[in-house]
């Protein structure tokens, strides 16, 4: 142990270790999808920060670990953003500075039982604070929230229906803290074991008592995924292929057909021929078609990404303009300052325009759908709002074609399972190039995924549900509880510090000793 402490005494070596241990949780996400890994992946990071020689070094361990986590989570951006990926990771990594400091403050040295008990709620709350700030769309959104690693675990999905992905993140961090205490602080094992028991009890209670969505009828929804279409005239050739794949769906008694993000590369008012072809497809298949138009609008300035519903007579008038744009992919934040990113990577040359409100659309037989576009499926508040407004099926239209051979398509598809479980509504994740996936109201997968090698159309029989989950009803209560916990703990620490200072001033200094050991007298 002393040898390890000596080796870590070098700031550079310690920083490198912090980056490495910060990256470890990424293995719990798709593609590796080792969901169980998340429950102890933070332990090395916690052990490192708690042994920091001071609070400043612990904060730096938090920053370095956050840099490693963000860089590993977004490594697939490197071919597009190049060196700017490291800049983003360094900026976002700073969000874990308070968390690193909190680790040492609560667990450093030989912590008492009270400090360990506080750590079991304070450290998960500190982690949620970092995730909350990072979830702002301008900082990239909530991609890679720790709780999202549990997208295929049924008990975890049941917990998501109670407190959203936030509750999952909180419990995953709490378990990691408890395990770190069991490893390094033997005298405080009782509160650590109590934390593990409390987590198990919360999971069991959610499994038994959280309401399950009631099933009504079924809807037949088809996904059309053309696959990669590149080169000259790709927009026209992609439309032709999507048209061919959609014609295969005739006589299937469908309620809706969904095309992926940017499936139509022209404004339908400028290309009435495409609008007529879509209307003809709707008549042939007997279903409305939800396409996604990525083009310069004819009725207002700028480029929009819009979900447009087309029926037998043409566009129905239902349209949703994407509200939350991908930083650098669809716009460059603070372009006057960061516009240089377009010269070192494939950042957006022109900013897309934002929509102003979410839309619930009525499709065949009264089915109500809530469309989202691309990484909007990462935002739990958007799906919650759509369901509160009456959406029966959530639909995300995505592409990820730029990142075909990375972890991004599978990770993106996994997010729909969480949104379905949180809201108690089935969700369709339809893409241009894969991975396309459909989940029921419990977050369980319906049918098989359409992978990145598929060019196909597929029909899914989706159970429709009713009822309201606690998460839809009460929202982000986990976040508010975490912020309250941090506020109470901070106030208590402040009071404790003031008392210590006062007691230090009130206590008389011990008399100085002479060389012979007797108290010194005044004047001598």
XYZ file of C-alpha atoms in Angstrom:
524
model
C 0.000 0.000 0.000
C 2.857 2.359 0.843
C 4.460 1.530 -2.502
C 1.225 2.449 -4.316
C 0.913 5.697 -2.345
C 4.495 6.551 -3.231
C 3.854 5.802 -6.912
C 0.731 7.992 -6.892
C 2.665 10.835 -5.284
C 3.599 11.980 -8.774
C 0.862 14.407 -9.937
C 1.157 13.216 -13.537
C 0.850 9.538 -12.651
C -2.064 10.248 -10.353
C -3.830 12.266 -13.059
C -3.340 9.476 -15.601
C -4.796 6.945 -13.154
C -7.757 9.265 -12.509
C -8.490 9.500 -16.247
C -8.333 5.725 -16.531
C -10.595 4.940 -13.573
C -13.033 7.639 -14.690
C -13.431 5.856 -18.019
C -14.239 2.465 -16.458
C -18.052 2.923 -16.150
C -18.397 3.247 -19.936
C -18.084 -0.529 -20.285
C -21.558 -0.821 -18.716
C -23.125 0.910 -21.735
C -23.716 -0.441 -25.257
C -21.767 -1.641 -27.180
C -20.160 -3.768 -24.387
C -23.447 -3.492 -22.423
C -21.992 -5.034 -19.259
C -24.813 -3.572 -17.146
C -23.602 -5.284 -13.956
C -20.249 -3.519 -14.264
C -21.861 -0.173 -13.363
C -22.561 -1.313 -9.799
C -18.866 -1.307 -8.840
C -17.145 0.576 -11.692
C -16.877 3.771 -9.607
C -15.117 2.090 -6.695
C -11.534 2.697 -7.969
C -12.349 6.354 -8.638
C -13.813 6.769 -5.145
C -10.819 5.061 -3.519
C -8.433 7.314 -5.429
C -10.202 10.558 -4.497
C -10.571 9.632 -0.814
C -6.800 9.145 -0.487
C -5.955 12.504 -2.068
C -3.475 14.506 0.053
C -5.845 17.479 0.146
C -9.195 18.798 -0.992
C -7.692 20.553 -4.000
C -6.068 17.351 -5.242
C -9.320 15.425 -4.706
C -11.160 18.028 -6.784
C -8.531 17.580 -9.492
C -9.029 13.807 -9.310
C -12.705 14.497 -9.910
C -11.883 16.640 -12.937
C -9.484 14.098 -14.445
C -11.926 11.266 -13.837
C -14.732 13.288 -15.397
C -12.508 13.970 -18.410
C -11.895 10.233 -18.799
C -15.599 9.428 -18.428
C -16.779 12.001 -20.979
C -14.015 11.191 -23.467
C -14.679 7.452 -23.311
C -18.447 7.979 -23.526
C -18.058 10.153 -26.636
C -14.983 8.570 -28.208
C -16.940 7.946 -31.411
C -16.930 11.722 -32.030
C -13.159 11.767 -32.567
C -13.241 11.176 -36.355
C -15.630 14.114 -36.725
C -14.583 16.657 -34.096
C -10.924 15.596 -33.798
C -9.043 17.629 -31.171
C -12.231 19.464 -30.207
C -13.465 16.233 -28.626
C -10.720 16.606 -26.001
C -11.724 20.230 -25.422
C -15.340 19.195 -24.807
C -14.244 16.383 -22.470
C -12.056 18.780 -20.473
C -14.879 21.322 -20.134
C -17.522 18.777 -19.136
C -15.085 16.890 -16.920
C -14.946 19.952 -14.667
C -18.520 19.117 -13.577
C -17.068 16.339 -11.401
C -14.745 18.700 -9.501
C -17.252 19.117 -6.631
C -17.864 15.371 -6.563
C -14.173 14.579 -6.165
C -13.941 17.099 -3.329
C -17.028 15.605 -1.671
C -15.513 12.119 -1.787
C -12.512 13.203 0.248
C -14.586 15.395 2.536
C -16.901 12.533 3.523
C -14.646 9.476 3.207
C -11.095 10.794 3.591
C -8.856 9.565 6.383
C -10.613 7.405 8.962
C -14.236 8.533 8.572
C -16.677 8.092 11.409
C -19.893 6.151 11.084
C -21.762 9.435 10.766
C -19.587 10.637 7.892
C -19.971 7.335 6.067
C -23.738 7.458 6.539
C -23.743 10.973 5.106
C -21.570 9.856 2.172
C -24.172 7.266 1.154
C -26.597 10.068 0.265
C -24.318 13.065 -0.298
C -22.073 11.447 -2.928
C -24.966 10.137 -5.089
C -26.535 13.596 -4.765
C -23.279 15.199 -5.896
C -23.155 12.875 -8.890
C -26.724 13.840 -9.825
C -25.725 17.492 -9.658
C -23.078 16.843 -12.320
C -25.591 14.927 -14.452
C -28.178 17.674 -14.024
C -25.862 20.413 -15.271
C -24.590 18.209 -18.095
C -28.188 17.508 -19.139
C -28.594 21.049 -20.370
C -28.915 20.845 -24.135
C -26.230 23.491 -24.631
C -23.687 21.216 -22.915
C -24.552 18.189 -25.007
C -27.581 16.838 -23.177
C -28.004 13.806 -20.911
C -26.157 11.320 -23.102
C -24.494 8.648 -20.979
C -26.252 9.186 -17.661
C -25.025 6.465 -15.344
C -28.509 5.067 -14.733
C -28.994 4.600 -18.483
C -26.602 1.638 -18.320
C -29.443 -0.367 -16.727
C -31.741 -0.175 -19.772
C -32.100 -3.965 -20.085
C -32.600 -4.809 -16.384
C -36.288 -5.299 -15.553
C -36.112 -4.302 -11.844
C -34.158 -1.178 -12.768
C -36.729 -0.250 -15.399
C -39.439 -0.593 -12.772
C -37.479 1.861 -10.605
C -37.287 4.216 -13.590
C -41.086 4.345 -13.655
C -40.925 5.717 -10.100
C -38.059 8.213 -10.255
C -36.792 8.208 -13.813
C -33.229 7.549 -14.879
C -32.211 9.928 -12.072
C -33.223 7.407 -9.427
C -31.186 4.708 -11.158
C -28.093 6.924 -11.228
C -28.539 7.752 -7.551
C -28.791 4.101 -6.503
C -25.906 2.959 -8.705
C -23.608 5.580 -7.122
C -24.873 4.724 -3.624
C -24.003 1.056 -4.123
C -20.538 2.002 -5.405
C -19.978 4.162 -2.321
C -21.067 1.333 -0.032
C -18.710 -1.124 -1.744
C -15.813 1.348 -1.530
C -16.434 1.674 2.211
C -16.521 -2.105 2.626
C -13.159 -2.304 0.870
C -11.349 0.592 2.571
C -13.117 1.555 5.818
C -13.633 -1.609 7.793
C -14.807 0.048 10.979
C -17.742 1.651 9.129
C -19.105 -1.474 7.500
C -22.469 -1.276 9.280
C -23.754 1.834 7.440
C -22.334 0.485 4.179
C -24.243 -2.760 4.585
C -27.313 -0.762 5.580
C -27.007 1.190 2.322
C -26.893 -2.008 0.287
C -29.924 -3.368 2.134
C -31.801 -0.087 1.571
C -31.088 -0.267 -2.171
C -32.350 -3.838 -2.333
C -35.441 -2.836 -0.339
C -36.172 0.098 -2.660
C -35.873 -2.136 -5.705
C -38.153 -4.760 -4.163
C -40.723 -2.147 -3.141
C -40.792 -0.693 -6.638
C -41.192 -4.168 -8.105
C -44.126 -4.979 -5.841
C -45.985 -1.694 -5.486
C -45.226 0.532 -8.459
C -48.253 0.562 -10.793
C -47.973 -1.397 -14.009
C -49.408 0.145 -17.164
C -52.750 -1.382 -18.109
C -53.029 -2.821 -21.613
C -55.873 -1.756 -23.894
C -55.531 -2.561 -27.582
C -52.702 -3.070 -30.024
C -51.291 -0.887 -32.750
C -49.458 -2.133 -35.817
C -46.575 0.235 -36.526
C -43.984 -0.306 -39.240
C -40.413 0.998 -39.319
C -38.701 1.683 -42.637
C -34.896 1.627 -42.466
C -33.192 2.121 -45.860
C -29.595 1.710 -44.691
C -26.603 3.696 -45.854
C -27.165 5.669 -49.049
C -24.229 7.931 -49.861
C -22.740 9.821 -52.763
C -24.239 12.124 -55.367
C -28.032 12.524 -55.368
C -28.219 10.519 -52.144
C -31.406 12.319 -51.020
C -33.299 11.284 -54.169
C -31.927 7.746 -54.146
C -32.741 7.333 -50.458
C -36.318 8.442 -51.073
C -36.631 5.920 -53.921
C -35.403 3.110 -51.657
C -37.698 4.134 -48.804
C -40.585 4.163 -51.255
C -39.775 0.614 -52.399
C -39.504 -0.663 -48.831
C -42.784 1.000 -47.879
C -44.675 -0.589 -50.783
C -43.879 -3.981 -49.266
C -46.146 -3.031 -46.357
C -49.343 -2.975 -48.422
C -52.231 -5.102 -47.044
C -50.649 -5.321 -43.563
C -53.464 -3.396 -41.803
C -51.121 -0.823 -40.326
C -51.835 2.112 -38.046
C -48.648 4.045 -38.791
C -45.443 3.872 -40.831
C -42.335 5.627 -39.498
C -39.358 6.759 -41.554
C -36.092 7.827 -39.915
C -34.475 11.187 -39.327
C -33.604 13.157 -42.499
C -35.517 10.577 -44.542
C -36.735 13.379 -46.846
C -34.088 15.842 -47.961
C -36.410 18.407 -49.535
C -39.153 20.672 -48.282
C -42.418 19.096 -49.413
C -43.841 22.473 -50.480
C -40.885 22.894 -52.825
C -41.195 19.313 -54.060
C -44.923 18.613 -54.504
C -43.969 15.529 -56.528
C -42.556 13.941 -53.382
C -45.659 14.904 -51.401
C -47.828 13.185 -54.038
C -45.685 10.042 -53.923
C -45.969 9.924 -50.137
C -49.744 10.369 -50.313
C -49.916 7.510 -52.828
C -47.918 5.311 -50.440
C -50.345 6.186 -47.646
C -53.270 5.109 -49.823
C -51.539 1.865 -50.852
C -50.678 0.864 -47.298
C -53.786 2.284 -45.611
C -51.677 4.086 -43.004
C -50.346 7.560 -42.312
C -46.599 7.978 -42.799
C -44.407 9.952 -40.396
C -41.419 11.244 -42.339
C -38.633 13.549 -41.249
C -37.786 16.514 -43.446
C -34.265 17.936 -43.196
C -34.322 20.936 -45.504
C -34.560 24.670 -45.877
C -38.149 25.740 -45.270
C -40.053 27.486 -48.057
C -42.317 29.394 -45.651
C -39.646 30.742 -43.281
C -35.864 31.233 -43.316
C -33.396 28.572 -42.243
C -32.980 24.795 -42.187
C -35.267 22.748 -39.931
C -35.503 19.097 -38.990
C -39.204 18.364 -38.864
C -41.432 15.362 -38.245
C -44.191 15.647 -40.851
C -47.297 13.453 -40.962
C -48.530 12.500 -44.424
C -51.934 10.935 -45.084
C -53.827 9.751 -48.176
C -54.436 13.350 -49.272
C -50.903 14.544 -48.586
C -49.376 16.330 -45.568
C -51.991 16.522 -42.827
C -50.679 19.752 -41.326
C -49.243 17.994 -38.257
C -45.631 19.037 -37.998
C -43.054 19.037 -35.224
C -39.865 21.077 -35.592
C -36.951 19.703 -33.609
C -36.404 21.762 -30.456
C -33.153 20.466 -28.981
C -30.339 20.499 -31.469
C -27.079 18.571 -31.262
C -24.201 20.903 -30.333
C -21.643 21.089 -33.152
C -23.570 18.482 -35.171
C -26.536 20.770 -35.913
C -25.317 24.092 -34.612
C -22.147 25.584 -33.173
C -22.716 27.199 -29.760
C -21.165 30.647 -29.483
C -20.207 30.405 -33.146
C -18.330 33.710 -33.019
C -15.947 32.148 -30.471
C -16.069 28.420 -31.307
C -16.591 28.618 -35.051
C -13.044 27.350 -35.559
C -14.409 23.888 -34.783
C -15.705 23.731 -38.369
C -12.124 23.922 -39.636
C -10.827 20.963 -37.631
C -13.798 18.629 -37.910
C -17.247 18.095 -39.369
C -19.105 20.606 -37.230
C -22.235 22.219 -38.655
C -21.433 24.767 -41.326
C -24.832 26.417 -40.818
C -26.958 26.354 -37.678
C -30.271 24.529 -37.850
C -33.319 26.421 -36.560
C -35.120 25.368 -33.384
C -38.773 24.539 -32.989
C -40.765 26.186 -30.242
C -43.132 23.545 -28.831
C -43.784 19.827 -28.648
C -46.629 18.328 -30.654
C -48.919 15.344 -30.142
C -50.243 14.035 -33.470
C -53.414 12.103 -34.260
C -52.928 9.247 -36.715
C -55.255 6.518 -37.952
C -58.131 5.328 -35.723
C -57.492 8.002 -33.102
C -53.977 6.830 -32.177
C -52.007 9.694 -30.629
C -48.228 9.753 -31.039
C -45.518 11.966 -29.555
C -42.649 12.550 -32.003
C -39.069 13.368 -31.054
C -36.039 13.737 -33.286
C -32.570 12.244 -32.826
C -30.982 12.712 -29.407
C -34.165 14.264 -27.998
C -34.876 10.696 -26.888
C -32.114 11.203 -24.299
C -34.161 13.878 -22.494
C -36.581 12.309 -19.991
C -38.545 15.539 -19.586
C -39.537 15.594 -23.266
C -41.114 12.129 -23.294
C -42.757 12.824 -19.931
C -44.310 16.021 -21.310
C -45.637 14.242 -24.408
C -47.293 11.520 -22.342
C -48.781 14.108 -19.990
C -50.287 15.729 -23.100
C -51.915 12.470 -24.154
C -49.402 10.623 -26.344
C -50.106 6.871 -26.472
C -46.942 5.942 -28.371
C -43.599 7.742 -28.278
C -41.717 7.923 -31.581
C -38.090 8.930 -32.041
C -36.754 9.453 -35.558
C -32.984 9.180 -35.694
C -30.077 8.653 -38.038
C -26.606 8.053 -36.479
C -25.452 7.239 -40.032
C -22.246 9.194 -39.439
C -21.323 6.819 -36.601
C -22.166 3.472 -38.170
C -19.240 1.418 -36.895
C -19.155 2.760 -33.339
C -21.019 2.223 -30.075
C -23.317 5.192 -30.767
C -26.181 3.456 -32.680
C -26.721 0.766 -30.041
C -26.401 3.213 -27.178
C -28.913 5.537 -28.821
C -31.390 2.704 -29.374
C -31.127 1.663 -25.727
C -32.388 5.039 -24.508
C -35.880 4.317 -25.809
C -36.241 1.469 -23.287
C -35.767 3.948 -20.436
C -38.181 6.498 -21.878
C -40.806 3.772 -22.308
C -40.376 2.501 -18.747
C -40.399 6.002 -17.260
C -43.641 6.975 -18.944
C -45.469 3.657 -19.145
C -45.888 4.095 -22.904
C -44.394 2.055 -25.751
C -41.690 3.695 -27.812
C -40.552 3.333 -31.410
C -36.952 4.251 -32.268
C -36.778 4.440 -36.075
C -33.509 5.218 -37.837
C -32.120 5.635 -41.327
C -29.231 3.239 -40.901
C -29.777 1.378 -37.611
C -30.131 0.540 -34.875
C -33.959 0.677 -34.983
C -35.825 -0.775 -32.009
C -39.279 -0.921 -30.418
C -40.086 -1.311 -26.693
C -43.284 -1.947 -24.790
C -44.532 0.175 -21.898
C -42.301 -1.711 -19.426
C -39.170 -1.044 -21.477
C -38.980 -4.646 -22.744
C -37.929 -5.078 -26.340
C -40.590 -6.005 -28.893
C -39.260 -8.131 -31.718
C -35.678 -7.854 -32.885
C -33.538 -4.834 -33.587
C -32.829 -3.678 -37.122
C -29.051 -3.503 -37.009
C -26.697 -1.235 -38.898
C -26.378 -3.808 -41.672
C -30.134 -3.934 -42.386
C -32.104 -2.325 -45.201
C -35.668 -3.382 -44.507
C -39.178 -2.559 -43.426
C -40.606 -4.334 -40.397
C -43.979 -4.397 -38.648
C -44.302 -4.395 -34.850
C -47.443 -5.273 -32.911
C -47.369 -2.858 -29.985
C -49.613 -3.159 -26.908
C -51.205 0.190 -26.075
C -51.465 1.130 -22.427
C -53.241 3.447 -20.039
C -52.512 4.760 -16.566
C -49.892 7.114 -15.189
C -46.515 6.211 -13.774
C -45.216 7.951 -10.624
C -42.488 9.534 -12.744
C -44.975 11.147 -15.127
C -47.056 12.309 -12.172
C -44.303 13.606 -9.887
C -41.477 14.311 -12.301
C -37.860 14.775 -11.287
C -38.405 14.454 -7.548
C -35.134 12.529 -7.230
C -33.224 15.555 -8.500
C -34.979 17.900 -6.073
C -34.299 15.514 -3.200
C -30.618 15.366 -4.182
C -30.337 19.151 -4.328
C -32.068 19.387 -0.948
C -29.662 16.824 0.482
C -26.674 18.835 -0.704
C -28.159 22.036 0.717
C -28.837 20.461 4.133
C -25.412 18.825 4.265
C -23.714 22.061 3.220
C -25.563 24.002 5.927
C -24.666 21.385 8.537
C -21.009 21.498 7.510
C -21.072 25.275 7.708
C -22.504 25.208 11.229
C -19.963 22.573 12.260
C -17.090 24.667 10.904
C -18.290 27.787 12.735
C -18.582 25.864 16.014
C -15.074 24.456 15.650
C -13.646 27.898 15.019
C -15.469 29.372 17.992
C -14.363 26.581 20.303
C -10.824 27.046 19.075
C -10.895 30.758 19.935
C -12.524 30.146 23.347
C -10.060 27.482 24.488
C -7.058 29.099 26.259
C -3.700 28.283 24.825
C -1.605 25.917 26.939
C 1.291 27.626 28.788
C 4.598 27.490 27.057
C 7.201 25.201 28.596
C 10.751 26.083 29.457
C 13.684 23.925 28.592
C 13.363 22.322 32.051
C 9.689 21.478 31.503
C 8.213 24.042 33.952
C 5.688 26.647 32.842
C 7.217 29.950 31.856
C 6.348 32.922 34.059
C 5.715 36.444 32.856
C 8.744 38.635 32.912
C 11.239 35.760 32.901
